[in-house]
Amino acid sequence: RMSHSVRTPAECCEVHDGNTELNISLLDQRFLTGDRTLYAGLADRLPRFVHGNRDALIRNLAQLTRERHAKHGDTFYHLEPNVKDAPGGLRDYQLVCWLDQLRDGPLDPPQDLRDAFRFLARLRCYLHILSNRDNNVLSFDAQDSLAEHWRLADTAQGMREYYRHSRTIYRAAIRALE
């Protein structure tokens, strides 16, 4: 789902403690359509904003992550995991990328992290197609379907793969938060 909001460039370049998602979404911003001059003004201001407010942005992002992890019991071991929002899910992969960007770190994740992302992204797409809607929960029925569709030996093999990749992302997220 694409989200949208209407803000002036000046409003975009303010720390919004109550709306961290807005600030973080600006790290992934890109021009789609509209007034190129207006966008160029925003693109010109954003690097200074991010650099000048990185500590607050990191703090707010870390708080959001702790809340999200707590909501999921601070573990990636779920019988029916949410492949997007649970610890070790796609949101944690984004967290690692955002924190690297905020800290001027490498923007090229290691191979094991990229492999884990590809697995979870493929899995999420499969869940969406299977249910014909935005569905991120790997339910028992979806696990059975996945094993058959991906020609796995059994459901347990699919879950082992999920846990292996989820653990890779979770560990990278915890390291990034330290």
XYZ file of C-alpha atoms in Angstrom:
178
model
C 0.000 0.000 0.000
C 1.279 3.381 -0.879
C 0.897 6.091 1.695
C 0.685 9.760 0.969
C 0.553 13.048 2.780
C 0.754 16.687 1.813
C 3.505 18.762 3.408
C 5.566 21.760 2.458
C 9.331 21.253 2.137
C 9.730 23.195 5.402
C 7.277 20.869 7.201
C 9.143 17.844 5.846
C 12.361 19.168 7.340
C 11.112 19.217 10.936
C 11.463 16.423 13.481
C 8.033 14.979 14.172
C 8.362 13.024 17.427
C 4.710 12.022 17.194
C 5.027 10.967 13.542
C 8.373 9.253 13.164
C 7.029 7.388 10.139
C 6.912 10.680 8.221
C 10.542 11.481 8.966
C 11.710 7.971 8.152
C 9.678 7.821 4.948
C 11.667 10.801 3.725
C 14.793 8.630 3.743
C 13.173 6.641 0.909
C 11.661 9.602 -0.904
C 11.922 9.926 -4.667
C 10.342 12.029 -7.364
C 7.317 10.403 -8.988
C 5.399 13.231 -10.591
C 4.539 16.855 -10.071
C 6.572 20.029 -9.822
C 10.250 19.177 -10.314
C 11.358 22.551 -8.956
C 9.419 22.040 -5.739
C 10.884 18.547 -5.383
C 14.393 19.835 -6.091
C 13.971 22.289 -3.211
C 13.033 19.444 -0.877
C 15.827 17.195 -2.149
C 18.261 20.048 -1.569
C 17.160 20.561 2.061
C 16.778 16.945 3.148
C 20.461 15.967 3.511
C 21.083 18.887 5.891
C 17.934 18.030 7.840
C 18.852 14.344 8.146
C 22.453 15.102 9.109
C 21.453 17.754 11.646
C 18.757 15.607 13.266
C 20.193 12.124 12.947
C 20.328 11.514 16.716
C 16.641 12.335 17.175
C 15.694 10.308 14.104
C 17.710 7.302 15.309
C 16.226 7.592 18.804
C 12.662 7.758 17.437
C 13.259 4.889 15.022
C 14.749 2.760 17.820
C 11.713 3.489 20.016
C 9.303 2.481 17.248
C 11.275 -0.721 16.745
C 11.266 -1.596 20.448
C 7.487 -1.082 20.545
C 6.979 -3.219 17.444
C 9.223 -5.982 18.792
C 7.393 -5.926 22.154
C 4.056 -6.235 20.353
C 5.378 -9.483 18.858
C 6.840 -10.821 22.105
C 10.440 -9.811 21.264
C 10.959 -13.010 19.285
C 10.925 -14.131 15.689
C 9.872 -17.658 16.707
C 6.139 -17.570 16.028
C 4.065 -20.473 14.780
C 2.246 -18.141 12.377
C 4.699 -15.251 11.921
C 4.035 -11.855 10.409
C 6.786 -11.731 7.790
C 6.677 -7.940 7.617
C 6.321 -6.639 11.177
C 7.530 -9.406 13.514
C 11.115 -9.250 14.786
C 13.360 -10.471 11.990
C 10.824 -9.450 9.357
C 11.017 -7.092 6.424
C 10.537 -4.036 8.639
C 13.718 -4.975 10.515
C 15.577 -5.200 7.211
C 14.376 -1.683 6.421
C 15.488 -0.619 9.900
C 19.043 -1.797 9.191
C 19.085 0.085 5.878
C 17.651 3.272 7.430
C 20.114 3.227 10.327
C 23.014 2.688 7.912
C 21.771 5.648 5.898
C 21.412 7.835 8.995
C 24.894 6.894 10.168
C 26.463 7.333 6.724
C 27.279 3.636 6.775
C 27.522 1.224 3.865
C 24.385 1.116 1.751
C 25.270 -2.341 0.435
C 24.187 -4.972 2.993
C 26.200 -8.198 3.325
C 25.193 -11.150 1.130
C 23.490 -13.155 3.900
C 21.291 -10.155 4.731
C 20.408 -9.622 1.060
C 19.558 -13.327 0.741
C 17.333 -13.126 3.810
C 15.582 -10.055 2.399
C 14.987 -11.775 -0.952
C 13.526 -14.832 0.770
C 11.139 -12.779 2.932
C 10.174 -10.469 0.047
C 9.392 -13.495 -2.129
C 7.452 -15.055 0.744
C 5.453 -11.865 1.302
C 4.579 -11.648 -2.391
C 3.470 -15.275 -2.271
C 1.218 -14.549 0.719
C -0.345 -11.582 -1.088
C -1.029 -13.626 -4.206
C -2.309 -16.591 -2.213
C -4.835 -14.509 -0.294
C -5.453 -11.938 -3.050
C -4.896 -9.112 -0.568
C -2.285 -7.461 1.637
C -1.608 -10.376 3.972
C 1.690 -10.767 5.806
C 0.837 -13.639 8.161
C 2.329 -17.030 7.345
C -0.644 -19.025 8.639
C -0.666 -22.802 8.968
C -2.713 -23.067 5.759
C -0.268 -20.788 3.953
C 2.648 -22.877 5.239
C 1.094 -26.015 3.746
C 0.408 -24.251 0.466
C 3.913 -22.821 0.400
C 5.524 -26.242 0.866
C 3.530 -27.611 -2.040
C 3.972 -24.605 -4.341
C 7.712 -24.206 -3.671
C 8.188 -27.987 -3.896
C 9.641 -28.303 -0.406
C 10.044 -31.650 1.312
C 7.477 -30.606 3.922
C 6.101 -27.635 5.844
C 8.858 -27.936 8.432
C 11.507 -27.286 5.763
C 9.778 -24.037 4.809
C 9.618 -22.905 8.410
C 13.288 -23.781 8.985
C 14.157 -21.565 6.020
C 11.932 -18.807 7.366
C 13.512 -18.967 10.852
C 17.050 -19.056 9.426
C 16.496 -15.942 7.322
C 14.473 -14.197 10.013
C 17.252 -14.821 12.544
C 19.792 -13.259 10.156
C 17.702 -10.095 9.841
C 16.860 -9.989 13.550
C 20.518 -10.212 14.566
C 21.463 -7.476 12.087
C 18.672 -5.264 13.454
C 19.757 -5.767 17.073
C 23.383 -4.979 16.129
C 22.243 -1.874 14.266
C 20.273 -0.678 17.306
C 23.293 -0.973 19.652
